[in-house]
PDB file of C-alpha atoms in Angstrom:
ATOM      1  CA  UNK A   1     -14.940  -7.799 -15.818  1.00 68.00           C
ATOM      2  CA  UNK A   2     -12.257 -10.413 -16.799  1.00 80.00           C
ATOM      3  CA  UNK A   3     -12.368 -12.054 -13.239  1.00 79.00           C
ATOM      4  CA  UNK A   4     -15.594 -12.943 -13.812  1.00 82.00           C
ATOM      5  CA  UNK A   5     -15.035 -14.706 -16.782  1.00 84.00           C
ATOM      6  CA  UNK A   6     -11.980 -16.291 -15.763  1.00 81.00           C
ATOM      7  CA  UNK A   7     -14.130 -17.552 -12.449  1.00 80.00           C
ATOM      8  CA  UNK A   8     -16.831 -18.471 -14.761  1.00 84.00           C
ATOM      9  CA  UNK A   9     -14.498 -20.935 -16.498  1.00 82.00           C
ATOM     10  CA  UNK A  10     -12.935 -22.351 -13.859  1.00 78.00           C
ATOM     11  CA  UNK A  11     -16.224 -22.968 -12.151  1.00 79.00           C
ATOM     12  CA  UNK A  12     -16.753 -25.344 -14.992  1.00 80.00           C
ATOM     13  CA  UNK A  13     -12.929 -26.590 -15.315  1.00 79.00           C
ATOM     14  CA  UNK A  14     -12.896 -24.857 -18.564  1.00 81.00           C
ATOM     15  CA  UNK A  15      -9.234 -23.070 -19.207  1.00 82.00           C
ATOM     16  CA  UNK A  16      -8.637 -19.701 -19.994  1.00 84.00           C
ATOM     17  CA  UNK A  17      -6.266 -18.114 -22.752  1.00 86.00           C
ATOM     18  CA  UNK A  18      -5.947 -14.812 -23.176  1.00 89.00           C
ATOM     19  CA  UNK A  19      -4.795 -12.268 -25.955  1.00 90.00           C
ATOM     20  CA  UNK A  20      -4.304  -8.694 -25.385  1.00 92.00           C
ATOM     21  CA  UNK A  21      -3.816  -7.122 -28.954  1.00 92.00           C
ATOM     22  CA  UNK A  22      -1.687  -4.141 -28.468  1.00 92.00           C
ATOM     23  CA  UNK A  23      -2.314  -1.392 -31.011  1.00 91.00           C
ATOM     24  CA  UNK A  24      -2.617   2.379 -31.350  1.00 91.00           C
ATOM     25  CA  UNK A  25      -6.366   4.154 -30.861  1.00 91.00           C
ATOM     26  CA  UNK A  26      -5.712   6.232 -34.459  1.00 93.00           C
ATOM     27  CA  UNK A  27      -5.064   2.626 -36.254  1.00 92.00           C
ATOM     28  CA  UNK A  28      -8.359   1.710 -34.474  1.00 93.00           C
ATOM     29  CA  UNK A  29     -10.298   4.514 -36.054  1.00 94.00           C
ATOM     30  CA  UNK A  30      -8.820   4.674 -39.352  1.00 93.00           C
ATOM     31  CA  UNK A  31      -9.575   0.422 -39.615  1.00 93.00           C
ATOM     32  CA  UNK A  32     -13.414   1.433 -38.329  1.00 93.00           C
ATOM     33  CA  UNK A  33     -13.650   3.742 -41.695  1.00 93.00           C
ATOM     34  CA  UNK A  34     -13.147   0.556 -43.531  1.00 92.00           C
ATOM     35  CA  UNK A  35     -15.702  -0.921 -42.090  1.00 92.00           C
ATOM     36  CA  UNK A  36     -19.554  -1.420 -43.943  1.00 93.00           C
ATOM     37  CA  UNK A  37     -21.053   1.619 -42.756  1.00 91.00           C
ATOM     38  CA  UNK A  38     -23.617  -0.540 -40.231  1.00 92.00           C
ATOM     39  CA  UNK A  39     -21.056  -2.079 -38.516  1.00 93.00           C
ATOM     40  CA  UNK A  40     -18.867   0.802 -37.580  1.00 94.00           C
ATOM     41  CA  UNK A  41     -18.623   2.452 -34.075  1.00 94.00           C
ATOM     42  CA  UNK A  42     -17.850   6.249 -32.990  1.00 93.00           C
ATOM     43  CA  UNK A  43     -14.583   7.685 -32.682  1.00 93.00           C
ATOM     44  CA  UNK A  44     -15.891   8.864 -29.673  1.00 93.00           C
ATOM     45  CA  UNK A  45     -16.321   5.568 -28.243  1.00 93.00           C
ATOM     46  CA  UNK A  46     -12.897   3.569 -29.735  1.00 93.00           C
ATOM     47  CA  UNK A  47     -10.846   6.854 -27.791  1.00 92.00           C
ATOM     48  CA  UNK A  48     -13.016   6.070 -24.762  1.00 91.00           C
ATOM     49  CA  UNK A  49     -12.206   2.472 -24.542  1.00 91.00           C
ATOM     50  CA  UNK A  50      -8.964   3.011 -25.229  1.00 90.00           C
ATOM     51  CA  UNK A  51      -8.669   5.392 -22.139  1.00 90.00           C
ATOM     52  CA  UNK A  52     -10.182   2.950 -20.161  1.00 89.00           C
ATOM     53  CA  UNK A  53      -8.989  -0.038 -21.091  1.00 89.00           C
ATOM     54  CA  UNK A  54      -6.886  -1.721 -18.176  1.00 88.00           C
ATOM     55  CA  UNK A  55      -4.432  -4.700 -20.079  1.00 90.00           C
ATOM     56  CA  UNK A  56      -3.685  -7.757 -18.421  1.00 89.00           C
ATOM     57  CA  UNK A  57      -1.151  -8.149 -15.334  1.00 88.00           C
ATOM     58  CA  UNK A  58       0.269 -11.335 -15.100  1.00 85.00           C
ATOM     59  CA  UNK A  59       2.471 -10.557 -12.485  1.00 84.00           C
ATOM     60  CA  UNK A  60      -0.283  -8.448 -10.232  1.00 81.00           C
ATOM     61  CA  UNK A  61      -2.898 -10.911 -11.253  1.00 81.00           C
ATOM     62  CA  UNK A  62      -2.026 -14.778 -11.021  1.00 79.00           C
ATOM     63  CA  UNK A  63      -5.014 -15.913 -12.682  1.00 78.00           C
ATOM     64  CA  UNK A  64      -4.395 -13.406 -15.688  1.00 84.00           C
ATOM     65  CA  UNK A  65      -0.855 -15.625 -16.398  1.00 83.00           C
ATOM     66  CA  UNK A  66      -1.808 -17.542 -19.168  1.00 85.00           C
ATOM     67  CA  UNK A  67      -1.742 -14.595 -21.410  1.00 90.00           C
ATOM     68  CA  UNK A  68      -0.205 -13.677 -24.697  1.00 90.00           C
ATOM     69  CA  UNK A  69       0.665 -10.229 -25.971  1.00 92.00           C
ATOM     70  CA  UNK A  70       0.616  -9.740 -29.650  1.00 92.00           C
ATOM     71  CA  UNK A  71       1.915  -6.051 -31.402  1.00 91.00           C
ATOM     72  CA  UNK A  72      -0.845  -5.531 -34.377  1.00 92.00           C
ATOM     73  CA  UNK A  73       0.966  -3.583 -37.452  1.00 91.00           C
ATOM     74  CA  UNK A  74      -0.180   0.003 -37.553  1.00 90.00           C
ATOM     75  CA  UNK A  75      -2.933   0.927 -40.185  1.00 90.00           C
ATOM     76  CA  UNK A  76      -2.530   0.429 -43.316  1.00 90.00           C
ATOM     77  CA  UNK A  77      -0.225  -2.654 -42.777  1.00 90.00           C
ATOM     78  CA  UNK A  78      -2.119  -6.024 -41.807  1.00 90.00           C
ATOM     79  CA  UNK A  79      -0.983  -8.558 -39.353  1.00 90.00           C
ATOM     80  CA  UNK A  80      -0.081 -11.935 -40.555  1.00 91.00           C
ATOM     81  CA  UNK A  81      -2.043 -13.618 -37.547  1.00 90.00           C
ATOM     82  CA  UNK A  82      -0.440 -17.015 -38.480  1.00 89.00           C
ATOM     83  CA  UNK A  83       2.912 -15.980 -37.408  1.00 89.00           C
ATOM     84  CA  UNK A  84       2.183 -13.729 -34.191  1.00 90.00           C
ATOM     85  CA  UNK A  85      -0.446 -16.269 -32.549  1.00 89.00           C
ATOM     86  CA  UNK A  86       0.927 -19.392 -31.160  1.00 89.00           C
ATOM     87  CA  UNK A  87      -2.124 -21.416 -32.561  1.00 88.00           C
ATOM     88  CA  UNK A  88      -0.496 -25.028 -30.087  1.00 87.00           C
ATOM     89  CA  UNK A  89      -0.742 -22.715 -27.192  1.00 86.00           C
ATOM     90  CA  UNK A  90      -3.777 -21.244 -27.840  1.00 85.00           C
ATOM     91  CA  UNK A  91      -5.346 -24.500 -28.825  1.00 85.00           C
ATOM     92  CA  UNK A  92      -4.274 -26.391 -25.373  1.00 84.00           C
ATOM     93  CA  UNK A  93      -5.641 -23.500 -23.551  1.00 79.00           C
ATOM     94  CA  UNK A  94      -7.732 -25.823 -21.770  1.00 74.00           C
ATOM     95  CA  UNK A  95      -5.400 -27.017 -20.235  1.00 76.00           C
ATOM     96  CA  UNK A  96      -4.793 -24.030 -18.204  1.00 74.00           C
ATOM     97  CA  UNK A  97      -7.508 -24.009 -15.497  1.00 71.00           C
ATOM     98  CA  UNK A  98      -7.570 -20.389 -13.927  1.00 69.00           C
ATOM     99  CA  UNK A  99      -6.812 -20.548 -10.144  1.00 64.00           C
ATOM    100  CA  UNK A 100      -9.530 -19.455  -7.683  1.00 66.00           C
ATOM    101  CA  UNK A 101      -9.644 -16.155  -7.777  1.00 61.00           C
ATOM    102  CA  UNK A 102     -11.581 -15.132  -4.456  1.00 62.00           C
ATOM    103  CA  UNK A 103      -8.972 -17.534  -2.432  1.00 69.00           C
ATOM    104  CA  UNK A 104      -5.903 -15.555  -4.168  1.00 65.00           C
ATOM    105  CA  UNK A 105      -8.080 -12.177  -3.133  1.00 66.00           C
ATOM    106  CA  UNK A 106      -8.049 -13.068   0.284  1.00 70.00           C
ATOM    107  CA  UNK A 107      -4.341 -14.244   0.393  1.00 72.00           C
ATOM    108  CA  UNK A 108      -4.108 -10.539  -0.809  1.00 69.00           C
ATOM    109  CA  UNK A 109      -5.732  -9.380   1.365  1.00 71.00           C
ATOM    110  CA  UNK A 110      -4.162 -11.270   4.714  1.00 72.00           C
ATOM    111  CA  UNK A 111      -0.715 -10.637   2.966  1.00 72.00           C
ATOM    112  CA  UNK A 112      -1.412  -6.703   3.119  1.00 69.00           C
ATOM    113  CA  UNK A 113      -2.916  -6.921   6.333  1.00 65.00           C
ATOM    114  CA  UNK A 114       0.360  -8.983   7.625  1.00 67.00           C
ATOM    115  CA  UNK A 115       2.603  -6.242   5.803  1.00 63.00           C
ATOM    116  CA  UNK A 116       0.786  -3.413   7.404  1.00 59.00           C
ATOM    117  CA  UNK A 117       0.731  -4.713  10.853  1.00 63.00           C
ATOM    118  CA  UNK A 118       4.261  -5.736  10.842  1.00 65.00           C
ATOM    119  CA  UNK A 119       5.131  -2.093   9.670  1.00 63.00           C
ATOM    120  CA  UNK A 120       3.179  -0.216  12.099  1.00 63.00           C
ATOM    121  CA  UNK A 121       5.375  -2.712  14.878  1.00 70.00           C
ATOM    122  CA  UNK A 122       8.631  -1.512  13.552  1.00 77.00           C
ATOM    123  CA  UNK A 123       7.484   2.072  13.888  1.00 78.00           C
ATOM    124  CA  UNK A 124       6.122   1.713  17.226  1.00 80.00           C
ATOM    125  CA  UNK A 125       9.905  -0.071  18.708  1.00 82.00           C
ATOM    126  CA  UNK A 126      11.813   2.295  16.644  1.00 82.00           C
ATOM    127  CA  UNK A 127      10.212   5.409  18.275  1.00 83.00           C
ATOM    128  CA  UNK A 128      10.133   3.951  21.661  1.00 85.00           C
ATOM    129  CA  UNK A 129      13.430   3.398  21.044  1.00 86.00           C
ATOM    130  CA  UNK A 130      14.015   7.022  20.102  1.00 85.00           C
ATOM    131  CA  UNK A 131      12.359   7.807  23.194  1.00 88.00           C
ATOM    132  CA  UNK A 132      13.743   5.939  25.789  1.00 87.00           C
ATOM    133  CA  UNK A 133      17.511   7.216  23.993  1.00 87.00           C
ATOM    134  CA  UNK A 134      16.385  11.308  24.544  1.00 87.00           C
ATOM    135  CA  UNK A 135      15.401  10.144  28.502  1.00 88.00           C
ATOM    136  CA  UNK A 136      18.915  10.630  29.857  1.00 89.00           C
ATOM    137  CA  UNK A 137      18.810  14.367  28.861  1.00 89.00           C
ATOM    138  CA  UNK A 138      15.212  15.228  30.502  1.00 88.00           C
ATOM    139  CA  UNK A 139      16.294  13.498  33.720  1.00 89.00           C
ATOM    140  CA  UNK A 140      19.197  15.297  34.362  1.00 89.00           C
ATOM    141  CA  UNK A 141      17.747  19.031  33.399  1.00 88.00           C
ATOM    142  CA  UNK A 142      14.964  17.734  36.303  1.00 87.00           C
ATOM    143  CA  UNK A 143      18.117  16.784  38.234  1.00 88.00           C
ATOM    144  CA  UNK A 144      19.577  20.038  37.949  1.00 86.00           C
ATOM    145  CA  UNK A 145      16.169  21.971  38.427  1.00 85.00           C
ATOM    146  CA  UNK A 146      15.467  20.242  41.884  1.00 85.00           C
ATOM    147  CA  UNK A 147      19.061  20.740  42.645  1.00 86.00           C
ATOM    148  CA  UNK A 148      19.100  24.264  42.164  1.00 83.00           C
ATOM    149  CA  UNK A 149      15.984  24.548  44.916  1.00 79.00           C
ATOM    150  CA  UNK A 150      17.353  22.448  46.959  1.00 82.00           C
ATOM    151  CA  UNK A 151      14.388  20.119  46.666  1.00 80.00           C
ATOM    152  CA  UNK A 152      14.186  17.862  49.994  1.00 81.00           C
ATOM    153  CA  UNK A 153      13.946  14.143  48.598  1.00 85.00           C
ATOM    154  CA  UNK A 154      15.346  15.016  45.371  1.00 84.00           C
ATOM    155  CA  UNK A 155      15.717  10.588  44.480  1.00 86.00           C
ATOM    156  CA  UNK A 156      11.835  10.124  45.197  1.00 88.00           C
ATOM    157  CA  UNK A 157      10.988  13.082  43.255  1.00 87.00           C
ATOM    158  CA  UNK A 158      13.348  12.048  40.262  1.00 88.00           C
ATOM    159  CA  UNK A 159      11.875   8.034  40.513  1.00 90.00           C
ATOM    160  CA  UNK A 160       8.068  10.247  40.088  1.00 90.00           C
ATOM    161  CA  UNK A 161       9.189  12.276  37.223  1.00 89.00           C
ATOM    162  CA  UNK A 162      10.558   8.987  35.621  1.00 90.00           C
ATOM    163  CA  UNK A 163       7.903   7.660  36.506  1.00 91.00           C
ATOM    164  CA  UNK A 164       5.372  10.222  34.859  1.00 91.00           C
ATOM    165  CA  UNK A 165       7.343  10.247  31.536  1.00 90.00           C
ATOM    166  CA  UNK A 166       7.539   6.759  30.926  1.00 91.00           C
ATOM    167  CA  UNK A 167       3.120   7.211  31.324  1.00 91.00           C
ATOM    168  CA  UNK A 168       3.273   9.506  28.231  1.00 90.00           C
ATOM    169  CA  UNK A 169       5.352   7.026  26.109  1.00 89.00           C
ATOM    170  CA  UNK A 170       2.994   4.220  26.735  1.00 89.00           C
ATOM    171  CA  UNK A 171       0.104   6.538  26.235  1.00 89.00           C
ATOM    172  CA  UNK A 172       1.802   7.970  23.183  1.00 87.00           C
ATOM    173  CA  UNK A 173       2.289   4.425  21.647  1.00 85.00           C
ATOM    174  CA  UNK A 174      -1.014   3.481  22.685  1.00 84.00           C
ATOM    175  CA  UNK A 175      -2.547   5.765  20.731  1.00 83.00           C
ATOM    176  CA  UNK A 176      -0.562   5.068  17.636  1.00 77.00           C
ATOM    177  CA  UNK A 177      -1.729   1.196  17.778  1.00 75.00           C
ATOM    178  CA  UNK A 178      -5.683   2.603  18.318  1.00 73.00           C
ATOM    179  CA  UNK A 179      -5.562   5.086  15.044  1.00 70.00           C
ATOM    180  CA  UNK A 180      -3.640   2.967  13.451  1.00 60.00           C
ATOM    181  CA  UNK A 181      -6.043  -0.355  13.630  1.00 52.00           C
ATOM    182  CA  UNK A 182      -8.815   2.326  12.833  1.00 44.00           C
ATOM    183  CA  UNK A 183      -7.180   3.788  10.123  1.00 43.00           C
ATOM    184  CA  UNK A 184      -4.663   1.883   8.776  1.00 44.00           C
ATOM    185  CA  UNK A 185      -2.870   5.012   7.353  1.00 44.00           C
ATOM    186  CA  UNK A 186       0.657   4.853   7.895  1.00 45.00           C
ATOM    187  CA  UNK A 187       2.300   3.871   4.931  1.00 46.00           C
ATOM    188  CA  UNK A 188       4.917   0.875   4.609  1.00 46.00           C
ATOM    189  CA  UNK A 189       7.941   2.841   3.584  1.00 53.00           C
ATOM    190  CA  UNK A 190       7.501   6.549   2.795  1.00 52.00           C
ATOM    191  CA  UNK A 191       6.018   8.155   5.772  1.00 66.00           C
ATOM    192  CA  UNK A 192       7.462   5.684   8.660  1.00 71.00           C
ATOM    193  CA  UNK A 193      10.105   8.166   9.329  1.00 75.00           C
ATOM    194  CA  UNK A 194       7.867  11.081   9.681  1.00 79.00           C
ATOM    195  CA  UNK A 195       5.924   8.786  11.820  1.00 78.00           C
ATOM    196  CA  UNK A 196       8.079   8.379  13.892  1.00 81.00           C
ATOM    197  CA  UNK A 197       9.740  11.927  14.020  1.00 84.00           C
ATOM    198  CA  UNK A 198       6.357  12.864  14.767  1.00 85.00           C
ATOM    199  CA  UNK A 199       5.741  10.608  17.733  1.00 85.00           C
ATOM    200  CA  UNK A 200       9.298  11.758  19.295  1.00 88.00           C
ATOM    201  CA  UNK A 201       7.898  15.173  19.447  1.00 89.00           C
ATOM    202  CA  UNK A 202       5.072  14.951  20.726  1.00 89.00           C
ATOM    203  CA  UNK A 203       6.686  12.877  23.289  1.00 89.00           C
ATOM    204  CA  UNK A 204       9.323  15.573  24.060  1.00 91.00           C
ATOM    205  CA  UNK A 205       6.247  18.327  23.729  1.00 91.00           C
ATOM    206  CA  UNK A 206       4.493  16.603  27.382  1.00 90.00           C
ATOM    207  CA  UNK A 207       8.420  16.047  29.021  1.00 90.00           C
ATOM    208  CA  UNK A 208       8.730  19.986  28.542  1.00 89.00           C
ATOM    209  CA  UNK A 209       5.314  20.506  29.792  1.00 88.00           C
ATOM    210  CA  UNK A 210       5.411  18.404  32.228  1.00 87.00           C
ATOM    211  CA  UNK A 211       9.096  20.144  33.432  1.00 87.00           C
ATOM    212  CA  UNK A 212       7.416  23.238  33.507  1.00 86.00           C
ATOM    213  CA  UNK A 213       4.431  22.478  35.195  1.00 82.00           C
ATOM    214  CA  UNK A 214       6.642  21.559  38.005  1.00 74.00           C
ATOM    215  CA  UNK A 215       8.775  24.420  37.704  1.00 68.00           C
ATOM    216  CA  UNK A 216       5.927  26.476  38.511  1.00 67.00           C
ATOM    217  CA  UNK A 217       4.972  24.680  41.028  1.00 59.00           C
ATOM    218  CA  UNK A 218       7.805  25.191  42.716  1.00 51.00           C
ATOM    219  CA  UNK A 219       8.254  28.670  42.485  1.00 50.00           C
ATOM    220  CA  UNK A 220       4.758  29.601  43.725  1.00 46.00           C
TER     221      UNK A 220
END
């Protein structure tokens, strides 16, 4: 609702000031009893704006940053509004034309999209490199297994099986760029390693298979 206003004014070059008067919901009621009965709202409806209400983020929301926060005094003490509002400020407020808000959106929104991108690289290079690192051990229990049965060609059948697992790392990371453009649900920080320890073991899962697959070849 704010945005609108503030892209409103600066439609017009008007400047914006804002003043988010902090103060407890029970002052709020106990103020509304004061009030000539015809002018008063429920209690019902001061608890449920004050539930609702989201303040002002300066730091979140750029064109929200020419905004003052003022502490009322709790009922029954009265706020001396000379001293708490900065009346020079408030009165050169139009000075302060609110940037475009739909431009800082998108620059939000590209920024995100960089961040996210970027992330889901790092996770796709650090499993690969996790996978290429657990290669070494795969190769030489294939080694061993075409030793053992005295395999003829035992180097062509190795550069295959090489071959055939370095398939199902490519296919495992291609996947994990296709659900992840779809998606977009790995998260920046928090899951990445579980990511990641998930992609190594499915990758490990179709080595095995594949090891045994061949293993049973061989001994039919």
């Amino acid at each position: 609702m704010r945005s609108n206003v503030v892209q409103i004014a600066r439609r017009y070059g008007a400047g914006v000031a804002m003043l988010m008067l902090e103060t407890e919901p029970h002052s709020c009621i106990l103020r509304n009893q004061e009030r000539p009965k015809y002018q008063r709202v429920s209690t019902n409806t001061i608890e449920k704006m004050a539930n609702s209400l989201q303040p002002p983020d300066p730091k979140r929301f750029p064109w929200e940053r020419n905004t003052r926060f003022i502490k009322v005094q709790p009922y029954p003490r009265r706020t001396d509004w000379n001293k708490v509002i900065d009346w020079k400020w408030l009165l050169t407020s139009w000075r302060h034309v609110p940037i475009n808000i739909e431009k800082e959106e998108q620059n939000r929104v590209v920024q995100k999209a960089k961040g996210v991108e970027a992330n889901e690289k790092s996770i796709a290079h650090q499993a690969e490199m996790k996978m290429r690192k657990c290669v070494g051990k795969y190769m030489y229990q294939m080694d061993k297994i075409l030793t053992t049965k005295q395999v003829k060609n035992k180097k062509k059948e190795l550069g295959t099986f090489s071959k055939k697992i370095s398939q199902i790392r490519k296919n495992i990371l291609r996947q994990l760029k296709r659900s992840s453009t779809q998606s977009r649900s790995i998260s920046v920080n928090k899951e990445a390693e579980d990511s990641i320890a998930k992609l190594l073991t499915d990758y490990e899962d179709e080595i095995k298979r594949l090891i045994e697959s061949y293993d049973a070849i061989e001994r039919e």
